[in-house]
Coordinates of C-alpha atoms in Angstrom, one line a residue:
Chain F
D83 CA 3.3 -42.5 8.5
I84 CA 5.3 -40.8 11.2
Q85 CA 4.1 -40.3 14.5
V86 CA 4.6 -37.5 16.9
T87 CA 4.2 -38.2 20.6
Q88 CA 3.7 -34.7 22.5
S89 CA 4.3 -34.3 26.2
P90 CA 2.9 -33.5 28.7
S91 CA -0.6 -32.9 27.4
S92 CA -1.1 -30.1 30.2
L93 CA 0.9 -28.2 32.0
L94 CA 0.7 -26.1 35.5
A95 CA 3.7 -23.6 36.0
S96 CA 4.3 -20.7 37.8
L97 CA 5.0 -17.2 36.4
G98 CA 8.6 -17.0 36.2
E99 CA 9.4 -20.7 35.6
R100 CA 11.3 -22.4 33.2
V101 CA 8.9 -25.2 31.1
T102 CA 9.9 -27.6 28.5
I103 CA 7.7 -29.5 26.1
T104 CA 8.6 -32.3 24.0
C105 CA 7.8 -34.3 20.9
Q106 CA 8.9 -37.5 20.4
T107 CA 9.1 -38.8 16.2
S108 CA 8.5 -42.4 15.2
Q109 CA 11.2 -42.2 12.9
S110 CA 14.3 -39.6 11.8
I111 CA 12.8 -36.8 10.6
S112 CA 16.4 -34.8 10.8
N113 CA 15.2 -30.9 11.8
N114 CA 12.2 -30.7 10.3
L115 CA 9.9 -30.0 13.1
N116 CA 8.0 -26.5 13.9
W117 CA 6.9 -25.4 17.3
Y118 CA 3.8 -23.4 17.3
Q119 CA 1.2 -21.4 19.9
Q120 CA -2.2 -21.2 19.5
K121 CA -4.6 -19.1 21.8
P122 CA -8.5 -19.9 21.7
G123 CA -10.0 -18.6 18.4
Q124 CA -6.8 -18.0 16.7
A125 CA -4.5 -19.3 14.1
P126 CA -1.6 -21.1 15.2
M127 CA 1.4 -18.9 15.5
L128 CA 5.3 -20.2 14.4
L129 CA 7.4 -20.0 17.2
I130 CA 10.3 -22.2 16.3
Y131 CA 11.4 -23.6 12.7
Y132 CA 13.4 -26.3 11.6
A133 CA 13.8 -27.5 15.4
T134 CA 16.1 -24.8 16.6
S135 CA 15.5 -21.5 14.6
L136 CA 13.3 -18.6 16.4
Q137 CA 10.9 -17.2 14.2
T138 CA 11.5 -13.4 13.6
G139 CA 9.7 -11.3 15.8
M140 CA 9.4 -14.1 18.4
T141 CA 10.6 -13.5 22.1
S142 CA 13.9 -15.2 22.7
R143 CA 12.4 -16.9 26.0
F144 CA 11.4 -19.7 23.4
S145 CA 14.1 -22.0 22.4
G146 CA 14.2 -25.1 20.5
Q147 CA 16.7 -28.4 20.8
Y148 CA 16.6 -31.8 19.5
S149 CA 18.4 -34.8 19.5
G150 CA 17.9 -37.5 17.3
R151 CA 14.1 -37.9 17.2
S152 CA 13.6 -36.2 20.4
F153 CA 12.2 -32.2 20.0
T154 CA 12.1 -30.0 23.4
L155 CA 10.6 -26.7 23.2
T156 CA 11.6 -24.2 26.4
I157 CA 10.1 -21.4 27.5
T158 CA 12.6 -19.7 30.1
S159 CA 10.7 -17.3 32.8
L160 CA 6.9 -18.0 32.1
E161 CA 5.0 -14.8 31.5
P162 CA 1.2 -14.3 31.7
E163 CA 1.2 -14.0 27.8
D164 CA 2.5 -17.6 27.5
I165 CA -1.1 -19.3 28.2
A166 CA -1.5 -21.2 25.3
N167 CA -1.6 -24.1 23.6
Y168 CA 1.5 -25.5 22.0
F169 CA 2.2 -28.1 19.6
C170 CA 5.0 -29.4 17.0
L171 CA 4.4 -30.2 13.5
Q172 CA 6.7 -32.8 11.8
H173 CA 7.2 -31.4 7.7
Y174 CA 9.8 -34.2 6.7
S175 CA 7.6 -36.0 4.9
A176 CA 3.8 -36.5 3.8
P177 CA 1.2 -37.2 5.5
F178 CA 2.6 -34.3 7.9
T179 CA 1.7 -34.7 11.4
F180 CA 1.0 -32.9 14.2
G181 CA 1.6 -33.5 18.0
S182 CA -1.4 -33.9 20.1
G183 CA -0.8 -30.3 22.0
T184 CA -0.2 -29.1 25.4
K185 CA -2.3 -26.9 27.1
L186 CA -0.1 -24.4 29.5
E187 CA -1.8 -22.9 32.4
I188 CA -0.7 -20.7 35.3
K189 CA -0.4 -22.6 38.8
Chain Y
Q310 CA 3.3 -8.3 4.2
I311 CA 2.0 -11.8 3.5
Q312 CA -1.3 -12.6 4.4
L313 CA -4.0 -15.4 4.2
V314 CA -7.5 -14.3 4.5
Q315 CA -10.1 -16.7 4.6
S316 CA -14.0 -16.5 4.1
G317 CA -16.5 -16.3 6.7
P318 CA -18.2 -19.0 9.2
E319 CA -20.7 -21.4 7.7
L320 CA -23.8 -23.2 9.0
K321 CA -24.6 -26.0 7.0
K322 CA -27.1 -29.1 7.2
P323 CA -26.1 -32.4 6.9
G324 CA -25.7 -33.6 3.4
E325 CA -25.1 -30.2 2.0
S326 CA -21.6 -28.7 0.5
V327 CA -19.8 -25.9 1.7
K328 CA -16.5 -24.0 0.2
I329 CA -14.2 -22.2 1.8
S330 CA -11.8 -19.6 0.4
C331 CA -8.3 -18.8 1.3
K332 CA -7.1 -15.5 -0.6
A333 CA -3.5 -14.9 -0.2
S334 CA -1.6 -11.3 -0.6
G335 CA 2.2 -9.9 -0.1
Y336 CA 3.9 -13.0 -2.5
T337 CA 3.8 -14.6 -5.4
F338 CA 0.9 -16.8 -5.0
T339 CA 2.1 -19.6 -7.2
D340 CA 5.7 -19.7 -6.0
Y341 CA 4.4 -21.6 -3.2
A342 CA 2.2 -24.6 -2.4
M343 CA -1.2 -24.2 0.0
H344 CA -1.8 -26.6 2.7
W345 CA -5.1 -27.2 4.3
V346 CA -5.5 -28.5 8.1
K347 CA -8.4 -29.4 10.2
Q348 CA -9.2 -28.7 13.8
A349 CA -12.4 -30.4 15.5
P350 CA -13.5 -28.5 18.3
G351 CA -11.5 -28.9 21.3
K352 CA -9.1 -31.2 19.5
G353 CA -5.6 -31.3 17.6
L354 CA -4.9 -30.3 14.1
K355 CA -4.8 -32.7 10.9
W356 CA -3.2 -32.0 8.2
M357 CA -5.6 -32.7 5.2
G358 CA -3.2 -32.2 2.3
W359 CA -2.0 -29.6 -0.3
I360 CA -2.4 -28.2 -3.7
N361 CA 0.5 -27.2 -6.0
T362 CA -0.5 -23.6 -6.7
Y363 CA 1.8 -23.5 -9.9
T364 CA 0.2 -26.8 -11.7
G365 CA -3.1 -26.7 -9.7
K366 CA -2.6 -30.6 -8.9
P367 CA -4.1 -31.4 -5.2
T368 CA -2.7 -34.0 -2.8
Y369 CA -4.9 -35.6 -0.4
A370 CA -4.4 -37.4 2.8
D371 CA -5.9 -40.5 3.4
D372 CA -8.7 -39.4 5.7
F373 CA -9.8 -36.6 2.7
K374 CA -10.1 -38.6 0.1
G375 CA -13.8 -38.3 -1.9
R376 CA -15.6 -35.7 -0.5
F377 CA -13.1 -33.1 -0.3
V378 CA -11.8 -30.8 -3.1
F379 CA -8.9 -28.4 -3.5
S380 CA -9.0 -25.9 -6.1
L381 CA -7.4 -22.9 -7.1
E382 CA -8.7 -19.4 -8.7
A383 CA -5.0 -18.5 -9.6
S384 CA -5.8 -15.1 -11.0
A385 CA -7.3 -13.8 -7.9
S386 CA -4.6 -15.6 -5.5
T387 CA -7.2 -17.7 -4.1
A388 CA -6.9 -21.6 -2.8
N389 CA -10.4 -23.3 -2.3
L390 CA -11.8 -26.0 -0.1
Q391 CA -15.1 -27.5 -1.0
I392 CA -16.4 -29.9 1.3
S393 CA -19.4 -32.1 -0.1
N394 CA -22.2 -34.2 1.5
L395 CA -21.4 -32.5 4.6
K396 CA -21.4 -34.9 8.1
N397 CA -21.8 -34.0 11.6
E398 CA -18.1 -34.7 12.2
D399 CA -16.9 -32.2 9.5
T400 CA -17.9 -29.6 12.3
A401 CA -14.3 -28.1 12.8
T402 CA -12.1 -24.7 12.1
Y403 CA -10.4 -25.3 8.6
F404 CA -6.7 -23.5 8.3
C405 CA -5.1 -22.6 4.9
S406 CA -1.3 -22.5 5.4
R407 CA 1.1 -21.6 3.1
S408 CA 4.1 -23.8 2.1
G409 CA 6.5 -24.1 5.1
F410 CA 3.7 -23.6 7.4
A411 CA 4.7 -20.3 8.6
Y412 CA 1.8 -18.4 7.4
W413 CA -1.8 -19.5 8.1
G414 CA -5.2 -18.1 7.5
Q415 CA -7.3 -16.8 10.4
G416 CA -9.4 -20.0 10.1
T417 CA -13.2 -20.7 8.8
L418 CA -15.8 -22.4 11.2
V419 CA -17.9 -24.9 9.4
T420 CA -20.8 -25.7 11.7
V421 CA -22.8 -28.9 10.5
S422 CA -26.0 -29.5 12.5
S423 CA -30.0 -30.4 11.7

C-alpha cells in the first residue's frame, strides 16, 4: 500500500499570510494526487486535481506543486473562509490513501 | 449539474444492520465507478472500496471485507452501502464519491450505540 505522510497536522497562521501544506508518498505516484478542503459537517471539496490543476470555481489563491514524491498545497494571502481541514488523496493505485489532514486555524 | 445525494442519518444498536443509499444525477450513472469513504468522528478519511457501476462488481479494501456490501439499483442511479453486524467502531460518516473523487455525497452519519 502507498503511504501518504501529511504535514503539519495543524497550522496557525495570520490573515494575509502564505501557508504551505505538504504530502509525501512512500512511492512514486506520478501526479495522481488531489487536494481537498473540508469544513465541519461538510463533504470534502476538491481544490486541486492531478497535483497542479485548479478545480473549476476554486479561487486562484490555491495552488499545487509537486516534485518526485513530494506534493505541496499553497494558499496565498489567507482569508477567514480558508479556515478548514485540508487533506490530500493519492489515486494512483488501490487501496487509495489519504493524508492524515492539516487543521488550519487563524492566529 | 452533477449531484450525489445520500440518505439520512441512522442510529443503530450493535449487531444490527444499516443500508445507506447514494443517488446520482446529472450524468450517466453507469459511466463512472462509485467509491465509498469512511470518516470516523474527529478522524481522517479511509477508502473503503468501489463498485463498477456498469458490471456491478464490488472491490473492497482489506479492512472492509466481510460485513460490508456495495450494491446498485442502476435503474434508479443509486449505489448502496450495507453494513451488517454493526459494531461501535462503525460509528462514522460515510461518503460516496464518483470516480475521480471530484464529486462527493453530503455524507451519512451512522451512530452505533446500545
